[in-house]
């Protein structure tokens, strides 16, 4: 996927842990990811400013997406996108 996105100069490719680390704080494992999300949802952790707002999100291997990943996306996507239902399927 990263290779395909290289054709789009403004595209960025992240793992969910990498995205959390970029926006909130270092999240090298699932526990750190969950704690950062909980702190952000409770207002104890603020997002770092991003250079631009995402217009599209493409998720590779979406069958592996977990509820924590959807919660992370809800925290960082613009408010209009947050209103849309993000679902993950077990």
PDB file of C-alpha atoms in Angstrom:
ATOM      1  CA  UNK A   1       0.000   0.000   0.000  1.00  0.00           C
ATOM      2  CA  UNK A   2       2.768   2.444   0.876  1.00  0.00           C
ATOM      3  CA  UNK A   3       4.217   1.930  -2.600  1.00  0.00           C
ATOM      4  CA  UNK A   4       0.893   2.788  -4.239  1.00  0.00           C
ATOM      5  CA  UNK A   5       0.468   5.846  -2.023  1.00  0.00           C
ATOM      6  CA  UNK A   6       3.905   7.121  -3.029  1.00  0.00           C
ATOM      7  CA  UNK A   7       2.270   8.289  -6.260  1.00  0.00           C
ATOM      8  CA  UNK A   8       0.193  10.765  -4.245  1.00  0.00           C
ATOM      9  CA  UNK A   9       2.566  13.421  -2.848  1.00  0.00           C
ATOM     10  CA  UNK A  10       0.302  14.429   0.043  1.00  0.00           C
ATOM     11  CA  UNK A  11      -0.568  10.870   1.115  1.00  0.00           C
ATOM     12  CA  UNK A  12       0.788   9.492   4.386  1.00  0.00           C
ATOM     13  CA  UNK A  13       0.895   5.863   5.458  1.00  0.00           C
ATOM     14  CA  UNK A  14       0.703   4.857   9.127  1.00  0.00           C
ATOM     15  CA  UNK A  15       0.004   1.821  11.218  1.00  0.00           C
ATOM     16  CA  UNK A  16      -2.571   2.557  13.918  1.00  0.00           C
ATOM     17  CA  UNK A  17       0.207   2.521  16.511  1.00  0.00           C
ATOM     18  CA  UNK A  18       2.273   4.883  14.361  1.00  0.00           C
ATOM     19  CA  UNK A  19      -0.689   7.208  13.837  1.00  0.00           C
ATOM     20  CA  UNK A  20      -1.346   7.351  17.568  1.00  0.00           C
ATOM     21  CA  UNK A  21       2.345   8.027  18.186  1.00  0.00           C
ATOM     22  CA  UNK A  22       2.306  10.852  15.630  1.00  0.00           C
ATOM     23  CA  UNK A  23      -0.875  12.492  16.905  1.00  0.00           C
ATOM     24  CA  UNK A  24      -0.915  11.796  20.646  1.00  0.00           C
ATOM     25  CA  UNK A  25       2.058  10.004  22.201  1.00  0.00           C
ATOM     26  CA  UNK A  26       4.285   6.996  21.698  1.00  0.00           C
ATOM     27  CA  UNK A  27       2.178   3.852  21.397  1.00  0.00           C
ATOM     28  CA  UNK A  28       4.527   0.945  20.659  1.00  0.00           C
ATOM     29  CA  UNK A  29       2.057  -1.724  21.796  1.00  0.00           C
ATOM     30  CA  UNK A  30      -1.671  -2.338  22.256  1.00  0.00           C
ATOM     31  CA  UNK A  31      -1.672  -1.323  25.936  1.00  0.00           C
ATOM     32  CA  UNK A  32       0.000   2.020  25.215  1.00  0.00           C
ATOM     33  CA  UNK A  33      -2.410   2.580  22.304  1.00  0.00           C
ATOM     34  CA  UNK A  34      -5.438   1.872  24.501  1.00  0.00           C
ATOM     35  CA  UNK A  35      -4.150   4.131  27.308  1.00  0.00           C
ATOM     36  CA  UNK A  36      -3.470   7.008  24.907  1.00  0.00           C
ATOM     37  CA  UNK A  37      -6.963   6.685  23.415  1.00  0.00           C
ATOM     38  CA  UNK A  38      -8.564   6.610  26.876  1.00  0.00           C
ATOM     39  CA  UNK A  39      -6.574   9.685  27.957  1.00  0.00           C
ATOM     40  CA  UNK A  40      -7.516  11.545  24.770  1.00  0.00           C
ATOM     41  CA  UNK A  41     -11.201  10.638  25.129  1.00  0.00           C
ATOM     42  CA  UNK A  42     -11.116  11.878  28.740  1.00  0.00           C
ATOM     43  CA  UNK A  43      -9.463  15.152  27.708  1.00  0.00           C
ATOM     44  CA  UNK A  44      -6.204  14.384  29.511  1.00  0.00           C
ATOM     45  CA  UNK A  45      -4.268  14.224  26.249  1.00  0.00           C
ATOM     46  CA  UNK A  46      -4.480  16.697  23.381  1.00  0.00           C
ATOM     47  CA  UNK A  47      -3.727  15.918  19.765  1.00  0.00           C
ATOM     48  CA  UNK A  48      -0.599  17.392  18.219  1.00  0.00           C
ATOM     49  CA  UNK A  49      -1.414  19.692  15.317  1.00  0.00           C
ATOM     50  CA  UNK A  50      -1.337  18.015  11.922  1.00  0.00           C
ATOM     51  CA  UNK A  51      -0.153  19.840   8.788  1.00  0.00           C
ATOM     52  CA  UNK A  52      -3.450  19.150   7.020  1.00  0.00           C
ATOM     53  CA  UNK A  53      -6.781  17.512   7.605  1.00  0.00           C
ATOM     54  CA  UNK A  54      -7.332  14.075   6.131  1.00  0.00           C
ATOM     55  CA  UNK A  55      -9.851  14.043   3.332  1.00  0.00           C
ATOM     56  CA  UNK A  56      -9.763  10.287   2.886  1.00  0.00           C
ATOM     57  CA  UNK A  57      -8.716   7.327   4.960  1.00  0.00           C
ATOM     58  CA  UNK A  58      -7.781   4.054   3.332  1.00  0.00           C
ATOM     59  CA  UNK A  59      -7.394   1.060   5.624  1.00  0.00           C
ATOM     60  CA  UNK A  60      -5.371  -1.863   4.385  1.00  0.00           C
ATOM     61  CA  UNK A  61      -6.218  -5.206   5.985  1.00  0.00           C
ATOM     62  CA  UNK A  62      -9.435  -3.712   7.397  1.00  0.00           C
ATOM     63  CA  UNK A  63     -10.557  -7.149   8.542  1.00  0.00           C
ATOM     64  CA  UNK A  64      -7.949  -6.770  11.319  1.00  0.00           C
ATOM     65  CA  UNK A  65      -9.344  -3.438  12.514  1.00  0.00           C
ATOM     66  CA  UNK A  66     -10.307  -3.381  16.188  1.00  0.00           C
ATOM     67  CA  UNK A  67     -12.601  -1.126  18.197  1.00  0.00           C
ATOM     68  CA  UNK A  68      -9.567   0.793  19.533  1.00  0.00           C
ATOM     69  CA  UNK A  69      -8.620   1.641  15.949  1.00  0.00           C
ATOM     70  CA  UNK A  70     -12.090   3.045  15.243  1.00  0.00           C
ATOM     71  CA  UNK A  71     -11.918   5.067  18.477  1.00  0.00           C
ATOM     72  CA  UNK A  72      -8.557   6.493  17.401  1.00  0.00           C
ATOM     73  CA  UNK A  73      -9.950   7.530  14.019  1.00  0.00           C
ATOM     74  CA  UNK A  74     -12.953   9.183  15.679  1.00  0.00           C
ATOM     75  CA  UNK A  75     -10.552  11.247  17.791  1.00  0.00           C
ATOM     76  CA  UNK A  76      -8.479  12.560  14.905  1.00  0.00           C
ATOM     77  CA  UNK A  77     -10.889  12.902  11.982  1.00  0.00           C
ATOM     78  CA  UNK A  78     -12.690  16.225  11.479  1.00  0.00           C
ATOM     79  CA  UNK A  79     -15.935  16.623  13.385  1.00  0.00           C
ATOM     80  CA  UNK A  80     -18.129  15.911  10.340  1.00  0.00           C
ATOM     81  CA  UNK A  81     -16.401  12.597   9.784  1.00  0.00           C
ATOM     82  CA  UNK A  82     -16.660  11.748  13.464  1.00  0.00           C
ATOM     83  CA  UNK A  83     -20.437  11.697  13.142  1.00  0.00           C
ATOM     84  CA  UNK A  84     -20.248   8.908  10.586  1.00  0.00           C
ATOM     85  CA  UNK A  85     -20.351   5.406  11.934  1.00  0.00           C
ATOM     86  CA  UNK A  86     -17.014   3.688  11.998  1.00  0.00           C
ATOM     87  CA  UNK A  87     -17.481  -0.015  12.338  1.00  0.00           C
ATOM     88  CA  UNK A  88     -15.131  -2.849  12.884  1.00  0.00           C
ATOM     89  CA  UNK A  89     -16.099  -6.410  12.326  1.00  0.00           C
ATOM     90  CA  UNK A  90     -14.694  -9.265  14.413  1.00  0.00           C
TER      91      UNK A  90
END
